[in-house]
Coordinates of C-alpha atoms and ligand atoms in Angstrom, one line a residue:
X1 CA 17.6 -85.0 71.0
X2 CA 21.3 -84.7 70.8
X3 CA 23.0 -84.9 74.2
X4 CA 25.4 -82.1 75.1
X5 CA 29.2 -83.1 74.7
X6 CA 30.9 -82.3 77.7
X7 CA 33.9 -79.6 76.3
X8 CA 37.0 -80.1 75.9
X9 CA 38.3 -77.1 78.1
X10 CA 37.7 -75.7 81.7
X11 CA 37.5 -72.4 82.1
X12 CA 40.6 -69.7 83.3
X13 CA 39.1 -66.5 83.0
X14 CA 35.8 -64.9 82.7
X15 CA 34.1 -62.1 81.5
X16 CA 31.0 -60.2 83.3
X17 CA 27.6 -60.0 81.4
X18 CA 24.7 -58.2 82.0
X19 CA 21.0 -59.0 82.4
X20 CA 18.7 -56.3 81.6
X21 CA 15.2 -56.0 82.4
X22 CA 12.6 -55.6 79.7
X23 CA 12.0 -51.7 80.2
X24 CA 15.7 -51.7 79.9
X25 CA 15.7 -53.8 76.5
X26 CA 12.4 -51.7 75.2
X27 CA 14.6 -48.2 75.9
X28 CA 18.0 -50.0 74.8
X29 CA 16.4 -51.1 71.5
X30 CA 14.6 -48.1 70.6
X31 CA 17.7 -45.5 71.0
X32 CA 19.5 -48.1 69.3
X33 CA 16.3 -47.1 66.4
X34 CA 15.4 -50.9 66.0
X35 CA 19.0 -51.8 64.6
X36 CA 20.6 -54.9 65.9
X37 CA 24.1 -53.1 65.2
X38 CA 23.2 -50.2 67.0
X39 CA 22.9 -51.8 69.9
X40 CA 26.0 -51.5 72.9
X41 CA 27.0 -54.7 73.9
X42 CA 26.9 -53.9 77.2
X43 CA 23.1 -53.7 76.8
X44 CA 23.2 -57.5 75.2
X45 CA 23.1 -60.5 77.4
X46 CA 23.9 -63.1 75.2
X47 CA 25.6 -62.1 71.6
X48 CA 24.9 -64.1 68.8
X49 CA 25.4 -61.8 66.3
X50 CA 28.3 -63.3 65.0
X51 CA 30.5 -66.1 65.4
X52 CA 33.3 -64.1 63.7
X53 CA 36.2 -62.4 66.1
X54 CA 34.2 -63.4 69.3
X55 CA 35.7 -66.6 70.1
X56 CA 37.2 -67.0 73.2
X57 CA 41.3 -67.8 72.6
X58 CA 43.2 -70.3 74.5
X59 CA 45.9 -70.1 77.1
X60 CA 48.4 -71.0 74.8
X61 CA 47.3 -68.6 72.1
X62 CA 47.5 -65.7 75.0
X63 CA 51.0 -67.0 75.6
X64 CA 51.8 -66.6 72.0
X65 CA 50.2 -63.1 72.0
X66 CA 53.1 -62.6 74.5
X67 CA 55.7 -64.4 72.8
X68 CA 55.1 -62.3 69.6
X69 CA 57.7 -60.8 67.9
X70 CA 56.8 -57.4 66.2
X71 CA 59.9 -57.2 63.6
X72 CA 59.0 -55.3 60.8
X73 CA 60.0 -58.1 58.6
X74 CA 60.3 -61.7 58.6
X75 CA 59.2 -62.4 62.4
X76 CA 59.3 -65.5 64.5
X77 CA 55.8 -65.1 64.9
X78 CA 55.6 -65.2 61.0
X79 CA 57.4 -67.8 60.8
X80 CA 54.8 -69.6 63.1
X81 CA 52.1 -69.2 61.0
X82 CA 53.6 -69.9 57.9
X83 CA 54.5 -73.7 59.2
X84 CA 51.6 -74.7 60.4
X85 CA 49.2 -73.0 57.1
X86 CA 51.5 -74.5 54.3
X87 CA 51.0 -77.5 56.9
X88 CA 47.1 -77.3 56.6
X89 CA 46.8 -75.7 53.0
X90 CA 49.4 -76.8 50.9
X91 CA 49.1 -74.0 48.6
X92 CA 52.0 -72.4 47.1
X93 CA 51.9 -69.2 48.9
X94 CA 49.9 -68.0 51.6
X95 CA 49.7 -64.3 52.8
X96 CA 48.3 -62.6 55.8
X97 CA 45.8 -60.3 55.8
X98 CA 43.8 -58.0 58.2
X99 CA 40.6 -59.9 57.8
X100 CA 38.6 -61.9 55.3
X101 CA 37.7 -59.1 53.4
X102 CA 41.2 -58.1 52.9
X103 CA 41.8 -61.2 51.2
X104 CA 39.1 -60.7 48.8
X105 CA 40.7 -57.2 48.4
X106 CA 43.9 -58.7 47.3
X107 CA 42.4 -61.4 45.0
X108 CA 39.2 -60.5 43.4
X109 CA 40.8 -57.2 41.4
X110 CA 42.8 -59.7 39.7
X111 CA 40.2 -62.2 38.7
X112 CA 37.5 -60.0 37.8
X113 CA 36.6 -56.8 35.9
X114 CA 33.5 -54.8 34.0
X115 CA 31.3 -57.4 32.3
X116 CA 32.8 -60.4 33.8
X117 CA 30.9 -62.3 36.3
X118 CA 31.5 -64.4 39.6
X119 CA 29.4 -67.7 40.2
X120 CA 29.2 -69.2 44.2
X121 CA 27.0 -71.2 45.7
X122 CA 26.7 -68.2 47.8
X123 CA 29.1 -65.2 48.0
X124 CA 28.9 -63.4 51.3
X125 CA 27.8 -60.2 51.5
X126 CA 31.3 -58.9 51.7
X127 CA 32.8 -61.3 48.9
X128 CA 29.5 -59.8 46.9
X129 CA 31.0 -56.2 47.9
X130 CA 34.3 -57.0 46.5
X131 CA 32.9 -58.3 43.6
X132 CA 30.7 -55.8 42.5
X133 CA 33.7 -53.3 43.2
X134 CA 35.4 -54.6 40.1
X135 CA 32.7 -54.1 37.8
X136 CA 31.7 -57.6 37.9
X137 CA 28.1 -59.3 38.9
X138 CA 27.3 -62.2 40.9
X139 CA 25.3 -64.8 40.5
X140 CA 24.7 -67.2 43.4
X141 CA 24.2 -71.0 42.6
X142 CA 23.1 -73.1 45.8
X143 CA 21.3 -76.1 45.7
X144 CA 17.5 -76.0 45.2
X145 CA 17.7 -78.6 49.0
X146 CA 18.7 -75.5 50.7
X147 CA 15.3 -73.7 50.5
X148 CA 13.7 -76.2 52.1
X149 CA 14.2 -75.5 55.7
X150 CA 12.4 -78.7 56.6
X151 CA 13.6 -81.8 55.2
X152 CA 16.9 -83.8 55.9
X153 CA 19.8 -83.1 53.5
X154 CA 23.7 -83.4 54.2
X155 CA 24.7 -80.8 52.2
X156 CA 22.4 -78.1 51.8
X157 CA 25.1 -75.7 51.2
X158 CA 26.3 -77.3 47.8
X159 CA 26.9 -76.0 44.4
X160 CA 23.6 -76.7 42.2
X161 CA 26.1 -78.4 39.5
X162 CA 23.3 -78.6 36.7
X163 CA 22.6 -75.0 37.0
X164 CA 26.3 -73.8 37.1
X165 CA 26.7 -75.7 33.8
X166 CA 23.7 -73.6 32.3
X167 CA 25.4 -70.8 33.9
X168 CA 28.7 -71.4 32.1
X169 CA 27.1 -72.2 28.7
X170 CA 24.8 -69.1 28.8
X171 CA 27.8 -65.9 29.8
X172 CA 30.6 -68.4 28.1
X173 CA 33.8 -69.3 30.3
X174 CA 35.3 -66.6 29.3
X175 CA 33.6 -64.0 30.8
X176 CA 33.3 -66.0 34.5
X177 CA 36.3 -64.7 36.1
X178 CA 35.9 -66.8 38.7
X179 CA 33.8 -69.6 41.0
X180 CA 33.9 -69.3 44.5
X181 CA 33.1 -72.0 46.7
X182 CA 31.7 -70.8 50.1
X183 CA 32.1 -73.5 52.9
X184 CA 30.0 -73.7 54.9
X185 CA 28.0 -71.7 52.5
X186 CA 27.2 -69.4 55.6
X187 CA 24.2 -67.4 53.7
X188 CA 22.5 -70.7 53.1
X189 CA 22.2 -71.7 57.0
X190 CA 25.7 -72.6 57.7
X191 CA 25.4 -75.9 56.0
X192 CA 27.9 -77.8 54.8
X193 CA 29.8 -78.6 50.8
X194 CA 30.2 -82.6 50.1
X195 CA 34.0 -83.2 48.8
X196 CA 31.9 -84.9 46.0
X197 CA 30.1 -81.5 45.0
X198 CA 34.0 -79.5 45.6
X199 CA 35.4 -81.7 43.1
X200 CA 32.8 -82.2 40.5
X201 CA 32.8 -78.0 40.5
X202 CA 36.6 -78.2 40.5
X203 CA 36.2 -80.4 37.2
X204 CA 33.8 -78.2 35.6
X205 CA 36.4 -75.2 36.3
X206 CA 39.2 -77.2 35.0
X207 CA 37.1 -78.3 32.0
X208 CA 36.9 -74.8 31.2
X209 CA 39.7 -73.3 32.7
X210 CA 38.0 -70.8 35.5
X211 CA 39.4 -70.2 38.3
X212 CA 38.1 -71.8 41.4
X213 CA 37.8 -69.4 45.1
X214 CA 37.3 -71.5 47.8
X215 CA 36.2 -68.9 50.4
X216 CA 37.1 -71.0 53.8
X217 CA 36.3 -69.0 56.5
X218 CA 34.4 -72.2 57.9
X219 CA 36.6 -74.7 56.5
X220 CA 37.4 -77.2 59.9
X221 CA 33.8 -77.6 60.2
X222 CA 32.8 -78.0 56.4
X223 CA 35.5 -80.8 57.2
X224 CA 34.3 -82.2 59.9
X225 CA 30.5 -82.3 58.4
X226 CA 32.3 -84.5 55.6
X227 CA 33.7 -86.6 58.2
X228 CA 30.4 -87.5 59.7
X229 CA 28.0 -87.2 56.8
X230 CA 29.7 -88.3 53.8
X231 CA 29.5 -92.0 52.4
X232 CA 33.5 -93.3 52.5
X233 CA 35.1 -90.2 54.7
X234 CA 34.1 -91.5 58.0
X235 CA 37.5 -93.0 59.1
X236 CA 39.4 -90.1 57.7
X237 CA 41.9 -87.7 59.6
X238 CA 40.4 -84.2 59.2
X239 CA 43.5 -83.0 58.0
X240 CA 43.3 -85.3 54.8
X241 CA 40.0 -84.3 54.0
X242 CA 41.2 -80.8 54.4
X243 CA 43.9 -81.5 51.7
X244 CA 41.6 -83.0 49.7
X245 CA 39.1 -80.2 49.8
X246 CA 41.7 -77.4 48.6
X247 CA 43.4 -79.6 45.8
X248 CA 40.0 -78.7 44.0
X249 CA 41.2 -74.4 44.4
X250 CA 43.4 -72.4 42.4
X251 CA 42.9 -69.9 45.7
X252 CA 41.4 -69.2 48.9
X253 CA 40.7 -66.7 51.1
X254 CA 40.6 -67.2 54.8
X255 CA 38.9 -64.9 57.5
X256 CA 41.1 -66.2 60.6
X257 CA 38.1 -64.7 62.7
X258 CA 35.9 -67.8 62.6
X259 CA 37.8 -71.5 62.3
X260 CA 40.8 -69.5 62.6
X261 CA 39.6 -69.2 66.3
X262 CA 41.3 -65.3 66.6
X263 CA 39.6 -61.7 67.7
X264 CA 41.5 -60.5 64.0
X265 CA 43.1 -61.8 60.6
X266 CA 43.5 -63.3 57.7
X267 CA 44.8 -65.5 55.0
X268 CA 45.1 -65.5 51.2
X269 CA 46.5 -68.0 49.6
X270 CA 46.9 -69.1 46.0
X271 CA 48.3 -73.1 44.7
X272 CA 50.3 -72.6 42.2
X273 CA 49.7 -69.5 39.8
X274 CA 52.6 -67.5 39.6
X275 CA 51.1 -64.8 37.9
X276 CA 48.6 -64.3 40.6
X277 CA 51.0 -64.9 43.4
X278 CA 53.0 -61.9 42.1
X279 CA 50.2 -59.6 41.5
X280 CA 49.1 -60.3 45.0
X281 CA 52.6 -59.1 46.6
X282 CA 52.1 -56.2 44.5
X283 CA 48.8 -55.4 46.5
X284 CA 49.4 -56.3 49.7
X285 CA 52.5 -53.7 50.3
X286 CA 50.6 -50.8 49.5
X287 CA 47.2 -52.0 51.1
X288 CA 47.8 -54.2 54.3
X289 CA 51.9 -53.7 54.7
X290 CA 55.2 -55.4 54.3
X291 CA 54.4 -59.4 53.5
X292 CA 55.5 -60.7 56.7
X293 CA 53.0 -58.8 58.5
X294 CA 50.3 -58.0 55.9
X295 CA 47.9 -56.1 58.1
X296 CA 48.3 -58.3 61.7
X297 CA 50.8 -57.6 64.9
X298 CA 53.2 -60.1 65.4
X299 CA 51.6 -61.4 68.7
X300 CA 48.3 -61.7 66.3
X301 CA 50.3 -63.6 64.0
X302 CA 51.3 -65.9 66.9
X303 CA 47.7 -65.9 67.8
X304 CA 46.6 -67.5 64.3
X305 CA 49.1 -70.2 64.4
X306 CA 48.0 -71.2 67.5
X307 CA 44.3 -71.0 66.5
X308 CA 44.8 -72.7 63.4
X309 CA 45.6 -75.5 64.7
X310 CA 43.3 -76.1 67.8
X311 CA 40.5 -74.9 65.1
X312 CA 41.1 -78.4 63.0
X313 CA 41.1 -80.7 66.3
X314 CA 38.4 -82.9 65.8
X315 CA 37.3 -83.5 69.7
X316 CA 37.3 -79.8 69.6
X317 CA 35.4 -79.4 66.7
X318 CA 32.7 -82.5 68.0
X319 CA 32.0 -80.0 70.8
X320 CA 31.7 -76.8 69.0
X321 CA 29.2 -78.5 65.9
X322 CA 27.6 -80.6 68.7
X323 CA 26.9 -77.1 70.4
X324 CA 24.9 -76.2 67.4
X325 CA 23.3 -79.1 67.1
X326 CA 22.1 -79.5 70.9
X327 CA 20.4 -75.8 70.3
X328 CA 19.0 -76.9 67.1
X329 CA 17.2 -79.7 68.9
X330 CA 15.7 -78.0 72.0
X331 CA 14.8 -75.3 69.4
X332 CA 12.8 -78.0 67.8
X333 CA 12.0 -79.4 70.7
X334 CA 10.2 -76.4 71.9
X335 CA 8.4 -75.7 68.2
X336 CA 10.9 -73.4 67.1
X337 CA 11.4 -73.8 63.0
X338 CA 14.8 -73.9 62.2
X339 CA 17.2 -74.7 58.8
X340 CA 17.1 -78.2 59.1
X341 CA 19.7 -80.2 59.9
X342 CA 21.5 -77.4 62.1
X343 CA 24.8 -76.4 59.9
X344 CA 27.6 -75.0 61.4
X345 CA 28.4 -72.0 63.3
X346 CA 24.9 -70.7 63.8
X347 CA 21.3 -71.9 64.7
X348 CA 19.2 -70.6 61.6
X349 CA 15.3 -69.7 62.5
X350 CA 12.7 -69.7 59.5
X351 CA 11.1 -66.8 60.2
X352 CA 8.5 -67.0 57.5
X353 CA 7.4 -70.2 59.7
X354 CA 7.7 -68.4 63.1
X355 CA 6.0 -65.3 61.8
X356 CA 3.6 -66.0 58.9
X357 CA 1.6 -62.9 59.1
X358 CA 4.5 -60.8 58.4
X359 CA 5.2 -59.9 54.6
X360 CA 8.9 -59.5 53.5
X361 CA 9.2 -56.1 53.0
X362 CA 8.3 -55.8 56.9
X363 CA 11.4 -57.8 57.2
X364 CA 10.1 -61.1 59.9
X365 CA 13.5 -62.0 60.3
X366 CA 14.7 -59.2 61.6
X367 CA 11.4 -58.7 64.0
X368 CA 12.2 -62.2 64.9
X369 CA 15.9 -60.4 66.2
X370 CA 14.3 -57.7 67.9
X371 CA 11.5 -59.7 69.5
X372 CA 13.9 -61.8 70.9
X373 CA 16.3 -59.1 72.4
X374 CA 13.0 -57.9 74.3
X375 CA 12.1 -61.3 75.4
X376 CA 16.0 -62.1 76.6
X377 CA 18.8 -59.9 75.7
X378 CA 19.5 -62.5 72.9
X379 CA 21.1 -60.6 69.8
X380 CA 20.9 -62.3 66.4
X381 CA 21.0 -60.8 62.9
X382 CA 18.6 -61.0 60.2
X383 CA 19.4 -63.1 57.4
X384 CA 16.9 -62.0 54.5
X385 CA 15.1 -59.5 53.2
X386 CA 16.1 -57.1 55.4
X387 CA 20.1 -57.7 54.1
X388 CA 19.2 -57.2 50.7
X389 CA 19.5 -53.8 49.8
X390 CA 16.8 -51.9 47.5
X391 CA 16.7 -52.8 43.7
X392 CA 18.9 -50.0 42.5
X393 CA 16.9 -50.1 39.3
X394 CA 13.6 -50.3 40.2
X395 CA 14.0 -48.9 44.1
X396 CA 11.5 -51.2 45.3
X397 CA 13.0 -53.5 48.5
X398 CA 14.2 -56.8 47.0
X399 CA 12.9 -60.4 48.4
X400 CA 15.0 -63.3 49.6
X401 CA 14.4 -66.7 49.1
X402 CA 14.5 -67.7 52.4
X403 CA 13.8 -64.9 55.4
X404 CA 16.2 -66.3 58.4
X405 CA 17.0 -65.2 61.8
X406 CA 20.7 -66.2 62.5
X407 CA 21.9 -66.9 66.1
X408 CA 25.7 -67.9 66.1
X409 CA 27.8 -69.2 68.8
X410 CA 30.8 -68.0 69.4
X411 CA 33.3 -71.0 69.4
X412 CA 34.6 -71.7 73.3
X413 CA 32.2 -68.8 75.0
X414 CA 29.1 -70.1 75.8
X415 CA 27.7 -72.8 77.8
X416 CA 25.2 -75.2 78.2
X417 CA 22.7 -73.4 80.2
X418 CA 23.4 -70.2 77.9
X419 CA 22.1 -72.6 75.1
X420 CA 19.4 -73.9 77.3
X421 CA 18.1 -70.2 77.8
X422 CA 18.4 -69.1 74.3
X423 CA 16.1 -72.3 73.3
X424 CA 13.2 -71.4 76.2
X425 CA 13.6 -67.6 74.8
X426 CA 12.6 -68.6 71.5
X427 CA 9.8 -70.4 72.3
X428 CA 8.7 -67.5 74.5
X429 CA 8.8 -65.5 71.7
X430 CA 6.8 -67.6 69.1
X431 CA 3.6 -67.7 71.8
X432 CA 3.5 -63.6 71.0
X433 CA 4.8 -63.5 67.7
X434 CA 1.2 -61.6 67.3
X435 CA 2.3 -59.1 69.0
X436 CA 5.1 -58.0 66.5
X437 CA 3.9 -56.1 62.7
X438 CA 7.2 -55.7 61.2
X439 CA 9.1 -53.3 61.2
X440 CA 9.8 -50.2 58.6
X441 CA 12.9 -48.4 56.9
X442 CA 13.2 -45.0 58.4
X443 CA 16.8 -44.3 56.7
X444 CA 19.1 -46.2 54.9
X445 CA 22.5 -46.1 52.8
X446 CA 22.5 -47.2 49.4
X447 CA 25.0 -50.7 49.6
X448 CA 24.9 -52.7 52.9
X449 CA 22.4 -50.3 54.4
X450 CA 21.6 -53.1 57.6
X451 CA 24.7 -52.0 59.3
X452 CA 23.3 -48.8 59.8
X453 CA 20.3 -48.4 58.6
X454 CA 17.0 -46.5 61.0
X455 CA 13.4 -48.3 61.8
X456 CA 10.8 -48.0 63.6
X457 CA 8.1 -50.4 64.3
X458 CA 5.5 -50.9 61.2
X459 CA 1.6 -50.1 62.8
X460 CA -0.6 -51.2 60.1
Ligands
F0G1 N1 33.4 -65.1 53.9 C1 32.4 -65.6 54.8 C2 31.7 -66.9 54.4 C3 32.1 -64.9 55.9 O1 31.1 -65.4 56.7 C4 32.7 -63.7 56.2 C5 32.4 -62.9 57.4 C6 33.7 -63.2 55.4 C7 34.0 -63.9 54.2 C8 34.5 -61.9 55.6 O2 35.4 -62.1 56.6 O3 34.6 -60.5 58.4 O4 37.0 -61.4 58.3 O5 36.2 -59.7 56.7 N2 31.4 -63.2 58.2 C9 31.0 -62.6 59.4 C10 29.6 -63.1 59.8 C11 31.1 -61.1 59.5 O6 29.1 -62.6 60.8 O7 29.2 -64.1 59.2 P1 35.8 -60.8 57.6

């Protein structure tokens, strides 16, 4: 059982929640027609629904939000940021950017087009968006170690090199406009990329001249995993594995929401392509604004720089991963299957485990997220079938490999007894999993339909 690592912080200002009692929850849920996005957060206790814009920033982030100078071009607050990410990245030139998917926006139109395809070891279901909005497919590559939720690996979140090499020699380079590297490959249970996997796939793209995406929305702690998991890394500053990690890209793109520790932004950023760099300028002006804003306020500028850096500190980062890992353990603890080893950002249930009798087009990840809101306010997201849309050939509702529940934790929001209570809900919840039948799709959009799509409960 991991012990919990005191934080590195006290706290200056708080924020009310709510508890709700269960005839609250059952009303709350159902006007909310069984959708986890639906719900009002004032309704939710304890939010894990993401780890992305929720984190809670620090006192001298606030002061830069004050500090922050809103010149229409070339800022202070600019300037800021642009030190300490050339600092951190050492890529040619970086660009802000609303959000994450912004930067996949600016850089995917470039790479890819009809009848190309993209190759990740998981793209995200925006990066997947952005993708198939050129024209292009994707094919996602993980490791075979990630399916198995059970068993000790370090890296579950690599690139399954032998298959990407099949991959390459079956479509022929020239047709893979890119590979995107997703760390930690969030999809796959927050778990973490060795450097060794990074720079055997940034060989193979060399080899035959693809461009490799390194999509590091939770770079700091794909770092820090190295750090303390990888053979020969363990008395390395962060920062140099960092270095070493984006030596392997061509490009990233950066959602400032998650490591970036900010409520908004982004980054895009490209090593050395000139080409690349200038048809990026020619889409940020029109899409996100002038290039010393691109999208952001100068105070949220400010903000990043700030956030950037307290993201890579490694005592902070011990805390935030240990977080994780202390709620993996109780979870375990109490008989509650989760991804094993706990990645980053996010405790991952299996919810196949936790609710056998459940078949996947009744979606028991996502009646894992409902079941627990009842039990305790808790709001996860589902993670599985119920995230994959319909088959647009065939209509019939796709299967995922793996059918998760994901809680995340916000970085600096949460505390110990939160976690505590999260742990003893779970378990609460697996003594009536019975109780729960699935659910069904009353009405749904075609392309990312879980943000909005209708259910009610399935009675058999
Ligand atoms: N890439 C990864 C790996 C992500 O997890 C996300 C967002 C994005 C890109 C897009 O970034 O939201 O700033 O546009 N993930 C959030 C999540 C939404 O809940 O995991 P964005």
């Amino acid at each position: 059982m991991a012990k919990y690592i005191p934080e590195p912080y006290r706290i200056k200002m708080v924020e009310a929640i709510r508890q709700t009692s269960y005839e609250e929850r059952e009303e709350a849920i159902k006007t909310a027609d069984y959708n986890m996005f639906s719900l009002a957060s004032s309704d939710v206790y304890i939010d894990m629904l993401t780890d992305s814009g929720t984190n809670a920033m620090s006192d001298r982030q606030w002061a830069a939000v004050m500090m922050g100078d809103e010149s229409y071009a070339g800022s202070r607050s600019y300037e800021q940021l642009m030190e300490v990410a050339h600092d951190i990245f050492n890529y040619q030139y970086i660009q802000p950017v609303h959000q994450g998917r912004a930067a996949e926006n600016m850089l995917f139109p470039l790479l890819l087009k009809e009848g190309m395809i993209s190759i990740s070891n998981f793209h995200f279901d925006t990066t997947s968006g952005h993708v198939l909005l050129t024209g292009a497919k994707v094919v996602n590559c993980v490791s075979p170690e990630a399916a198995d939720t059970e068993n000790y690996a370090p890296f579950k979140g690599n690139m399954d090199i032998a298959r990407l090499r099949e991959l390459i020699a079956e479509y022929g380079a020239e047709k893979i406009g890119c590979i995107v590297m997703t760390i930690t490959n969030n999809s796959a249970g927050g778990q973490p990329v060795s450097l060794a996997n990074l720079q055997e796939t940034g060989a193979i793209a060399r080899e035959h001249k693809i461009p490799l995406v390194i999509d590091a929305a939770r770079y700091a702690e794909n770092a820090f995993f190295i750090k303390e998991r990888e053979t020969g890394q363990e008395d390395r500053p962060i920062k140099d594995i960092v270095r070493d990690m984006f030596a392997e890209g061509d490009a990233f793109t950066f959602s400032a929401k998650k490591d970036g520790i900010v409520n908004m932004g982004g980054l895009v950023g490209v090593r050395e392509d000139a080409d690349l760099i200038k048809g990026i300028k020619a889409r940020v002006v029109p899409y996100e604004g002038f290039l010393t804003y691109g999208g952001l306020t100068g105070r949220d500028l400010g903000a990043m720089a700030g956030g950037l850096a307290e993201g890579l500190d490694e005592i902070f980062l011990r805390s935030y991963i240990g977080q994780t890992q202390y709620l993996g353990d109780r979870c375990l603890e109490l008989g509650v299957p989760i991804q094993y080893p706990t990645g980053g950002h996010a405790i991952f249930v299996d919810a196949k485990k936790a609710m056998p009798h459940i078949p996947y087009y009744h979606f028991p990840a996502h009646t894992l997220c409902v079941a627990l809101y009842l039990e305790g306010g808790i709001r996860g997201c589902d993670i599985g079938s119920f995230i994959l849309d319909l088959d647009p050939q065939t209509g019939e509702q796709l299967e995922a490999a793996l059918e998760l529940s994901r809680f995340c934790i916000p970085r600096r929001t949460y505390t110990q007894s939160h976690l505590d209570y999260v742990a003893e809900k779970l378990a609460d919840v697996m003594k009536r999993s019975e109780e729960f039948q699935g659910f069904e799709v009353v009405e749904q959009a075609k392309v990312l339909r879980h943000f909005t799509a209708r259910l009610k409960p399935y009675t058999p």
